[in-house]
Amino acid sequence: MTIKQALKLKNKLIKEISENTKLMQQYNSVEVGNQRPYSTFVLYGEIQKDTKELSSLKAKIHIANTPVMEDIFWMSEMKSTIAALKKMDCTEGKSNRDRYRMESEISLTSEISLVNRNQEIKMLEAKIEEIQDKLDVFNATTEI
């Protein structure tokens, strides 16, 4: 099985565990006399089985990803940086941003302009895409 196939299976197991957990929680207690549509014992057994398989699969994926772990972490950190940059205020010029005080306009300046911020985001997104392409090839060709 390749890493790509393992990642698909991992997502399938996560979905099954989540769905069975919801059913177990929903149908554990039913009104006396009503038919129970799902057995909580059966669902819990399936959850335990799938969770064990998921844990084993995650460990195998993690071990197989060792050669590209730095790229994976770097990509994650760049995504966090992009999120922070997108929240950064780059207002320039006159603004009445404090509307609650009803004060007059103030003049603002930013050290990093909106244009520069957006260029930096695009550059980081291009690096992420480059790394993702590398990871896609690795995941499709590496057996676990």
Short mmCIF file of N, CA and C in Angstrom, two decimals:
data_model
loop_
_atom_site.label_atom_id
_atom_site.label_comp_id
_atom_site.label_asym_id
_atom_site.label_seq_id
_atom_site.Cartn_x
_atom_site.Cartn_y
_atom_site.Cartn_z
N MET A 1 0.86 -1.18 0.00
CA MET A 1 0.00 0.00 0.00
C MET A 1 0.90 1.24 0.00
N THR A 2 0.57 2.22 -0.85
CA THR A 2 1.34 3.45 -0.88
C THR A 2 0.86 4.39 0.22
N ILE A 3 1.65 5.42 0.49
CA ILE A 3 1.23 6.42 1.48
C ILE A 3 -0.08 7.07 1.03
N LYS A 4 -0.20 7.33 -0.26
CA LYS A 4 -1.43 7.94 -0.78
C LYS A 4 -2.65 7.08 -0.46
N GLN A 5 -2.53 5.79 -0.68
CA GLN A 5 -3.63 4.87 -0.37
C GLN A 5 -3.88 4.81 1.13
N ALA A 6 -2.80 4.84 1.91
CA ALA A 6 -2.93 4.81 3.37
C ALA A 6 -3.64 6.05 3.89
N LEU A 7 -3.34 7.20 3.29
CA LEU A 7 -3.99 8.45 3.71
C LEU A 7 -5.48 8.41 3.42
N LYS A 8 -5.85 7.82 2.28
CA LYS A 8 -7.28 7.67 1.96
C LYS A 8 -7.97 6.76 2.96
N LEU A 9 -7.30 5.65 3.29
CA LEU A 9 -7.86 4.71 4.26
C LEU A 9 -7.97 5.37 5.63
N LYS A 10 -6.96 6.16 6.00
CA LYS A 10 -6.98 6.87 7.29
C LYS A 10 -8.21 7.78 7.37
N ASN A 11 -8.46 8.53 6.32
CA ASN A 11 -9.62 9.42 6.30
C ASN A 11 -10.94 8.65 6.36
N LYS A 12 -10.98 7.49 5.70
CA LYS A 12 -12.17 6.64 5.73
C LYS A 12 -12.41 6.12 7.15
N LEU A 13 -11.35 5.68 7.81
CA LEU A 13 -11.48 5.18 9.18
C LEU A 13 -11.93 6.28 10.13
N ILE A 14 -11.37 7.47 9.99
CA ILE A 14 -11.78 8.60 10.83
C ILE A 14 -13.26 8.89 10.65
N LYS A 15 -13.72 8.86 9.41
CA LYS A 15 -15.14 9.12 9.13
C LYS A 15 -16.02 8.03 9.74
N GLU A 16 -15.62 6.77 9.60
CA GLU A 16 -16.41 5.66 10.16
C GLU A 16 -16.47 5.74 11.69
N ILE A 17 -15.34 6.05 12.31
CA ILE A 17 -15.31 6.19 13.77
C ILE A 17 -16.25 7.30 14.21
N SER A 18 -16.19 8.42 13.51
CA SER A 18 -17.05 9.56 13.85
C SER A 18 -18.53 9.23 13.70
N GLU A 19 -18.87 8.60 12.58
CA GLU A 19 -20.28 8.24 12.34
C GLU A 19 -20.78 7.22 13.37
N ASN A 20 -19.98 6.22 13.67
CA ASN A 20 -20.39 5.21 14.65
C ASN A 20 -20.48 5.80 16.05
N THR A 21 -19.60 6.74 16.37
CA THR A 21 -19.67 7.40 17.68
C THR A 21 -20.97 8.18 17.81
N LYS A 22 -21.35 8.90 16.77
CA LYS A 22 -22.62 9.65 16.80
C LYS A 22 -23.82 8.72 16.97
N LEU A 23 -23.81 7.61 16.23
CA LEU A 23 -24.92 6.65 16.35
C LEU A 23 -24.97 6.03 17.74
N MET A 24 -23.79 5.69 18.27
CA MET A 24 -23.73 5.10 19.61
C MET A 24 -24.28 6.08 20.64
N GLN A 25 -23.90 7.32 20.55
CA GLN A 25 -24.37 8.33 21.49
C GLN A 25 -25.87 8.58 21.34
N GLN A 26 -26.34 8.56 20.11
CA GLN A 26 -27.76 8.86 19.85
C GLN A 26 -28.68 7.72 20.28
N TYR A 27 -28.25 6.47 20.12
CA TYR A 27 -29.16 5.34 20.33
C TYR A 27 -28.82 4.48 21.55
N ASN A 28 -27.94 4.94 22.42
CA ASN A 28 -27.65 4.16 23.61
C ASN A 28 -28.89 4.06 24.49
N SER A 29 -29.58 5.16 24.71
CA SER A 29 -30.79 5.16 25.54
C SER A 29 -32.00 5.40 24.63
N VAL A 30 -32.94 4.47 24.69
CA VAL A 30 -34.20 4.61 23.95
C VAL A 30 -35.35 4.36 24.92
N GLU A 31 -36.50 4.88 24.57
CA GLU A 31 -37.67 4.71 25.42
C GLU A 31 -38.04 3.23 25.48
N VAL A 32 -38.40 2.77 26.67
CA VAL A 32 -38.79 1.38 26.88
C VAL A 32 -39.93 1.05 25.92
N GLY A 33 -39.77 -0.06 25.21
CA GLY A 33 -40.79 -0.49 24.26
C GLY A 33 -40.45 -0.10 22.83
N ASN A 34 -39.58 0.88 22.67
CA ASN A 34 -39.16 1.29 21.32
C ASN A 34 -38.02 0.39 20.85
N GLN A 35 -38.00 0.17 19.54
CA GLN A 35 -36.95 -0.66 18.97
C GLN A 35 -35.65 0.15 18.87
N ARG A 36 -34.55 -0.46 19.25
CA ARG A 36 -33.24 0.17 19.16
C ARG A 36 -32.71 -0.09 17.74
N PRO A 37 -32.51 0.95 16.92
CA PRO A 37 -32.06 0.73 15.54
C PRO A 37 -30.61 0.26 15.43
N TYR A 38 -29.79 0.60 16.41
CA TYR A 38 -28.37 0.20 16.40
C TYR A 38 -28.00 -0.33 17.78
N SER A 39 -27.18 -1.36 17.79
CA SER A 39 -26.68 -1.90 19.05
C SER A 39 -25.46 -1.10 19.47
N THR A 40 -25.52 -0.52 20.66
CA THR A 40 -24.40 0.25 21.18
C THR A 40 -23.18 -0.65 21.36
N PHE A 41 -23.39 -1.89 21.77
CA PHE A 41 -22.27 -2.82 21.95
C PHE A 41 -21.58 -3.10 20.61
N VAL A 42 -22.36 -3.32 19.56
CA VAL A 42 -21.78 -3.59 18.24
C VAL A 42 -21.03 -2.35 17.72
N LEU A 43 -21.67 -1.19 17.85
CA LEU A 43 -21.03 0.05 17.40
C LEU A 43 -19.72 0.31 18.16
N TYR A 44 -19.74 0.10 19.48
CA TYR A 44 -18.55 0.33 20.28
C TYR A 44 -17.43 -0.64 19.88
N GLY A 45 -17.80 -1.88 19.58
CA GLY A 45 -16.81 -2.86 19.10
C GLY A 45 -16.19 -2.42 17.78
N GLU A 46 -17.01 -1.91 16.87
CA GLU A 46 -16.51 -1.42 15.59
C GLU A 46 -15.59 -0.20 15.80
N ILE A 47 -15.98 0.68 16.71
CA ILE A 47 -15.15 1.86 17.01
C ILE A 47 -13.79 1.42 17.54
N GLN A 48 -13.78 0.46 18.46
CA GLN A 48 -12.51 -0.02 19.02
C GLN A 48 -11.63 -0.66 17.94
N LYS A 49 -12.23 -1.47 17.08
CA LYS A 49 -11.50 -2.14 16.00
C LYS A 49 -10.92 -1.10 15.03
N ASP A 50 -11.75 -0.15 14.61
CA ASP A 50 -11.30 0.88 13.67
C ASP A 50 -10.24 1.80 14.29
N THR A 51 -10.38 2.08 15.59
CA THR A 51 -9.41 2.94 16.27
C THR A 51 -8.05 2.26 16.35
N LYS A 52 -8.05 0.96 16.61
CA LYS A 52 -6.79 0.21 16.65
C LYS A 52 -6.14 0.22 15.27
N GLU A 53 -6.93 -0.04 14.24
CA GLU A 53 -6.41 -0.02 12.86
C GLU A 53 -5.90 1.37 12.50
N LEU A 54 -6.62 2.40 12.90
CA LEU A 54 -6.22 3.78 12.62
C LEU A 54 -4.88 4.11 13.28
N SER A 55 -4.72 3.72 14.53
CA SER A 55 -3.47 3.98 15.25
C SER A 55 -2.29 3.31 14.56
N SER A 56 -2.47 2.07 14.17
CA SER A 56 -1.42 1.32 13.48
C SER A 56 -1.08 1.98 12.14
N LEU A 57 -2.11 2.38 11.42
CA LEU A 57 -1.91 3.02 10.12
C LEU A 57 -1.18 4.35 10.25
N LYS A 58 -1.58 5.15 11.24
CA LYS A 58 -0.91 6.43 11.47
C LYS A 58 0.57 6.24 11.78
N ALA A 59 0.88 5.23 12.56
CA ALA A 59 2.29 4.96 12.89
C ALA A 59 3.07 4.59 11.64
N LYS A 60 2.50 3.75 10.79
CA LYS A 60 3.17 3.35 9.54
C LYS A 60 3.37 4.55 8.62
N ILE A 61 2.37 5.40 8.53
CA ILE A 61 2.48 6.61 7.69
C ILE A 61 3.58 7.51 8.23
N HIS A 62 3.58 7.69 9.54
CA HIS A 62 4.59 8.55 10.18
C HIS A 62 6.00 8.04 9.90
N ILE A 63 6.20 6.75 10.05
CA ILE A 63 7.53 6.15 9.81
C ILE A 63 7.92 6.31 8.34
N ALA A 64 6.98 6.06 7.44
CA ALA A 64 7.27 6.16 6.00
C ALA A 64 7.57 7.60 5.59
N ASN A 65 7.00 8.58 6.31
CA ASN A 65 7.19 9.99 5.98
C ASN A 65 8.50 10.58 6.52
N THR A 66 9.28 9.79 7.21
CA THR A 66 10.51 10.30 7.82
C THR A 66 11.39 11.09 6.84
N PRO A 67 11.60 10.63 5.62
CA PRO A 67 12.47 11.39 4.70
C PRO A 67 11.94 12.78 4.32
N VAL A 68 10.62 12.98 4.44
CA VAL A 68 10.04 14.27 4.05
C VAL A 68 9.42 15.01 5.23
N MET A 69 9.73 14.58 6.43
CA MET A 69 9.12 15.17 7.63
C MET A 69 9.41 16.67 7.73
N GLU A 70 10.64 17.06 7.41
CA GLU A 70 10.98 18.48 7.49
C GLU A 70 10.11 19.30 6.52
N ASP A 71 9.89 18.77 5.32
CA ASP A 71 9.02 19.46 4.35
C ASP A 71 7.59 19.58 4.88
N ILE A 72 7.11 18.52 5.51
CA ILE A 72 5.74 18.53 6.06
C ILE A 72 5.62 19.61 7.14
N PHE A 73 6.60 19.66 8.04
CA PHE A 73 6.57 20.66 9.11
C PHE A 73 6.72 22.07 8.54
N TRP A 74 7.61 22.24 7.57
CA TRP A 74 7.83 23.56 6.97
C TRP A 74 6.55 24.05 6.29
N MET A 75 5.88 23.16 5.59
CA MET A 75 4.64 23.52 4.92
C MET A 75 3.58 23.94 5.95
N SER A 76 3.48 23.23 7.03
CA SER A 76 2.53 23.57 8.09
C SER A 76 2.82 24.94 8.69
N GLU A 77 4.10 25.21 8.93
CA GLU A 77 4.47 26.51 9.49
C GLU A 77 4.20 27.65 8.51
N MET A 78 4.43 27.42 7.24
CA MET A 78 4.12 28.45 6.25
C MET A 78 2.62 28.74 6.20
N LYS A 79 1.81 27.70 6.34
CA LYS A 79 0.36 27.90 6.37
C LYS A 79 -0.05 28.74 7.58
N SER A 80 0.59 28.50 8.72
CA SER A 80 0.31 29.31 9.92
C SER A 80 0.74 30.76 9.70
N THR A 81 1.88 30.95 9.06
CA THR A 81 2.36 32.30 8.77
C THR A 81 1.39 33.03 7.85
N ILE A 82 0.88 32.34 6.85
CA ILE A 82 -0.09 32.95 5.92
C ILE A 82 -1.34 33.37 6.68
N ALA A 83 -1.81 32.52 7.57
CA ALA A 83 -3.01 32.85 8.36
C ALA A 83 -2.77 34.10 9.19
N ALA A 84 -1.58 34.21 9.79
CA ALA A 84 -1.26 35.39 10.60
C ALA A 84 -1.15 36.64 9.72
N LEU A 85 -0.52 36.50 8.57
CA LEU A 85 -0.39 37.65 7.66
C LEU A 85 -1.75 38.14 7.19
N LYS A 86 -2.65 37.22 6.92
CA LYS A 86 -3.98 37.61 6.44
C LYS A 86 -4.76 38.40 7.49
N LYS A 87 -4.44 38.19 8.76
CA LYS A 87 -5.12 38.92 9.83
C LYS A 87 -4.44 40.26 10.14
N MET A 88 -3.26 40.49 9.57
CA MET A 88 -2.50 41.70 9.88
C MET A 88 -3.14 42.94 9.24
N ASP A 89 -3.33 43.96 10.06
CA ASP A 89 -3.89 45.22 9.60
C ASP A 89 -2.83 45.98 8.81
N CYS A 90 -3.16 46.33 7.58
CA CYS A 90 -2.24 47.08 6.71
C CYS A 90 -2.85 48.42 6.31
N THR A 91 -3.69 48.97 7.17
CA THR A 91 -4.37 50.22 6.86
C THR A 91 -3.36 51.35 6.71
N GLU A 92 -3.54 52.13 5.66
CA GLU A 92 -2.71 53.31 5.39
C GLU A 92 -3.65 54.50 5.18
N GLY A 93 -3.28 55.64 5.70
CA GLY A 93 -4.04 56.86 5.47
C GLY A 93 -5.07 57.11 6.54
N LYS A 94 -6.04 57.95 6.19
CA LYS A 94 -7.06 58.36 7.15
C LYS A 94 -8.03 57.23 7.42
N SER A 95 -8.41 57.10 8.70
CA SER A 95 -9.31 56.04 9.10
C SER A 95 -10.07 56.47 10.34
N ASN A 96 -11.31 56.06 10.43
CA ASN A 96 -12.07 56.24 11.67
C ASN A 96 -12.40 54.85 12.19
N ARG A 97 -11.35 54.07 12.42
CA ARG A 97 -11.49 52.68 12.81
C ARG A 97 -12.15 52.54 14.17
N ASP A 98 -12.02 53.53 15.05
CA ASP A 98 -12.63 53.46 16.38
C ASP A 98 -13.97 54.18 16.34
N ARG A 99 -14.95 53.54 15.73
CA ARG A 99 -16.26 54.16 15.53
C ARG A 99 -17.05 54.33 16.82
N TYR A 100 -16.72 53.54 17.84
CA TYR A 100 -17.49 53.57 19.08
C TYR A 100 -17.23 54.83 19.89
N ARG A 101 -16.02 55.39 19.76
CA ARG A 101 -15.71 56.61 20.51
C ARG A 101 -16.18 57.87 19.79
N MET A 102 -16.54 57.72 18.53
CA MET A 102 -17.02 58.84 17.72
C MET A 102 -15.96 59.95 17.62
N GLU A 103 -14.71 59.54 17.60
CA GLU A 103 -13.64 60.52 17.47
C GLU A 103 -13.44 60.84 16.00
N SER A 104 -12.68 61.88 15.74
CA SER A 104 -12.41 62.26 14.37
C SER A 104 -11.46 61.25 13.74
N GLU A 105 -11.29 61.37 12.46
CA GLU A 105 -10.42 60.46 11.74
C GLU A 105 -8.98 60.56 12.24
N ILE A 106 -8.31 59.43 12.14
CA ILE A 106 -6.89 59.40 12.48
C ILE A 106 -6.11 58.97 11.24
N SER A 107 -4.86 59.28 11.21
CA SER A 107 -4.01 58.91 10.10
C SER A 107 -3.13 57.74 10.51
N LEU A 108 -3.16 56.68 9.72
CA LEU A 108 -2.42 55.47 10.04
C LEU A 108 -1.34 55.20 9.00
N THR A 109 -0.31 54.55 9.44
CA THR A 109 0.74 54.08 8.54
C THR A 109 1.07 52.64 8.92
N SER A 110 1.48 51.85 7.94
CA SER A 110 1.86 50.47 8.23
C SER A 110 3.28 50.24 7.74
N GLU A 111 3.99 49.41 8.46
CA GLU A 111 5.37 49.11 8.08
C GLU A 111 5.39 48.17 6.88
N ILE A 112 4.48 47.21 6.88
CA ILE A 112 4.32 46.32 5.73
C ILE A 112 3.02 46.71 5.04
N SER A 113 3.12 47.10 3.78
CA SER A 113 1.93 47.56 3.06
C SER A 113 1.06 46.38 2.67
N LEU A 114 -0.16 46.68 2.30
CA LEU A 114 -1.11 45.67 1.85
C LEU A 114 -0.55 44.93 0.63
N VAL A 115 0.03 45.67 -0.29
CA VAL A 115 0.60 45.06 -1.50
C VAL A 115 1.75 44.12 -1.13
N ASN A 116 2.65 44.59 -0.25
CA ASN A 116 3.78 43.75 0.17
C ASN A 116 3.30 42.50 0.91
N ARG A 117 2.31 42.68 1.77
CA ARG A 117 1.76 41.54 2.50
C ARG A 117 1.20 40.51 1.54
N ASN A 118 0.42 40.97 0.57
CA ASN A 118 -0.21 40.06 -0.38
C ASN A 118 0.83 39.36 -1.27
N GLN A 119 1.91 40.08 -1.61
CA GLN A 119 2.99 39.47 -2.38
C GLN A 119 3.67 38.37 -1.57
N GLU A 120 3.89 38.64 -0.29
CA GLU A 120 4.51 37.65 0.59
C GLU A 120 3.62 36.41 0.71
N ILE A 121 2.32 36.62 0.83
CA ILE A 121 1.38 35.50 0.91
C ILE A 121 1.45 34.67 -0.37
N LYS A 122 1.47 35.32 -1.52
CA LYS A 122 1.53 34.58 -2.80
C LYS A 122 2.83 33.80 -2.91
N MET A 123 3.94 34.38 -2.44
CA MET A 123 5.22 33.70 -2.49
C MET A 123 5.20 32.46 -1.59
N LEU A 124 4.64 32.61 -0.39
CA LEU A 124 4.54 31.46 0.52
C LEU A 124 3.61 30.38 -0.05
N GLU A 125 2.51 30.79 -0.66
CA GLU A 125 1.59 29.83 -1.27
C GLU A 125 2.26 29.07 -2.41
N ALA A 126 3.12 29.75 -3.18
CA ALA A 126 3.85 29.09 -4.26
C ALA A 126 4.82 28.05 -3.69
N LYS A 127 5.50 28.40 -2.58
CA LYS A 127 6.41 27.44 -1.94
C LYS A 127 5.63 26.23 -1.42
N ILE A 128 4.47 26.49 -0.83
CA ILE A 128 3.63 25.40 -0.33
C ILE A 128 3.21 24.48 -1.47
N GLU A 129 2.83 25.07 -2.59
CA GLU A 129 2.41 24.26 -3.74
C GLU A 129 3.57 23.41 -4.27
N GLU A 130 4.76 23.99 -4.28
CA GLU A 130 5.96 23.27 -4.71
C GLU A 130 6.23 22.07 -3.80
N ILE A 131 6.16 22.30 -2.50
CA ILE A 131 6.37 21.21 -1.54
C ILE A 131 5.27 20.17 -1.66
N GLN A 132 4.02 20.63 -1.84
CA GLN A 132 2.90 19.69 -1.96
C GLN A 132 3.07 18.80 -3.18
N ASP A 133 3.55 19.37 -4.28
CA ASP A 133 3.80 18.56 -5.49
C ASP A 133 4.85 17.47 -5.19
N LYS A 134 5.90 17.85 -4.47
CA LYS A 134 6.94 16.90 -4.09
C LYS A 134 6.35 15.80 -3.20
N LEU A 135 5.51 16.20 -2.24
CA LEU A 135 4.89 15.23 -1.34
C LEU A 135 3.91 14.32 -2.08
N ASP A 136 3.19 14.87 -3.07
CA ASP A 136 2.26 14.05 -3.83
C ASP A 136 3.00 12.91 -4.55
N VAL A 137 4.16 13.24 -5.15
CA VAL A 137 4.96 12.22 -5.83
C VAL A 137 5.46 11.20 -4.80
N PHE A 138 5.97 11.70 -3.69
CA PHE A 138 6.47 10.82 -2.63
C PHE A 138 5.37 9.89 -2.13
N ASN A 139 4.19 10.44 -1.87
CA ASN A 139 3.08 9.65 -1.34
C ASN A 139 2.58 8.60 -2.34
N ALA A 140 2.66 8.93 -3.62
CA ALA A 140 2.18 8.00 -4.64
C ALA A 140 3.16 6.89 -4.93
N THR A 141 4.44 7.10 -4.59
CA THR A 141 5.47 6.12 -4.95
C THR A 141 6.07 5.38 -3.76
N THR A 142 5.78 5.84 -2.55
CA THR A 142 6.39 5.23 -1.37
C THR A 142 5.45 4.22 -0.75
N GLU A 143 5.95 3.00 -0.57
CA GLU A 143 5.17 1.93 0.05
C GLU A 143 5.37 1.96 1.56
N ILE A 144 4.30 1.59 2.28
CA ILE A 144 4.42 1.51 3.75
C ILE A 144 4.40 0.06 4.17
#
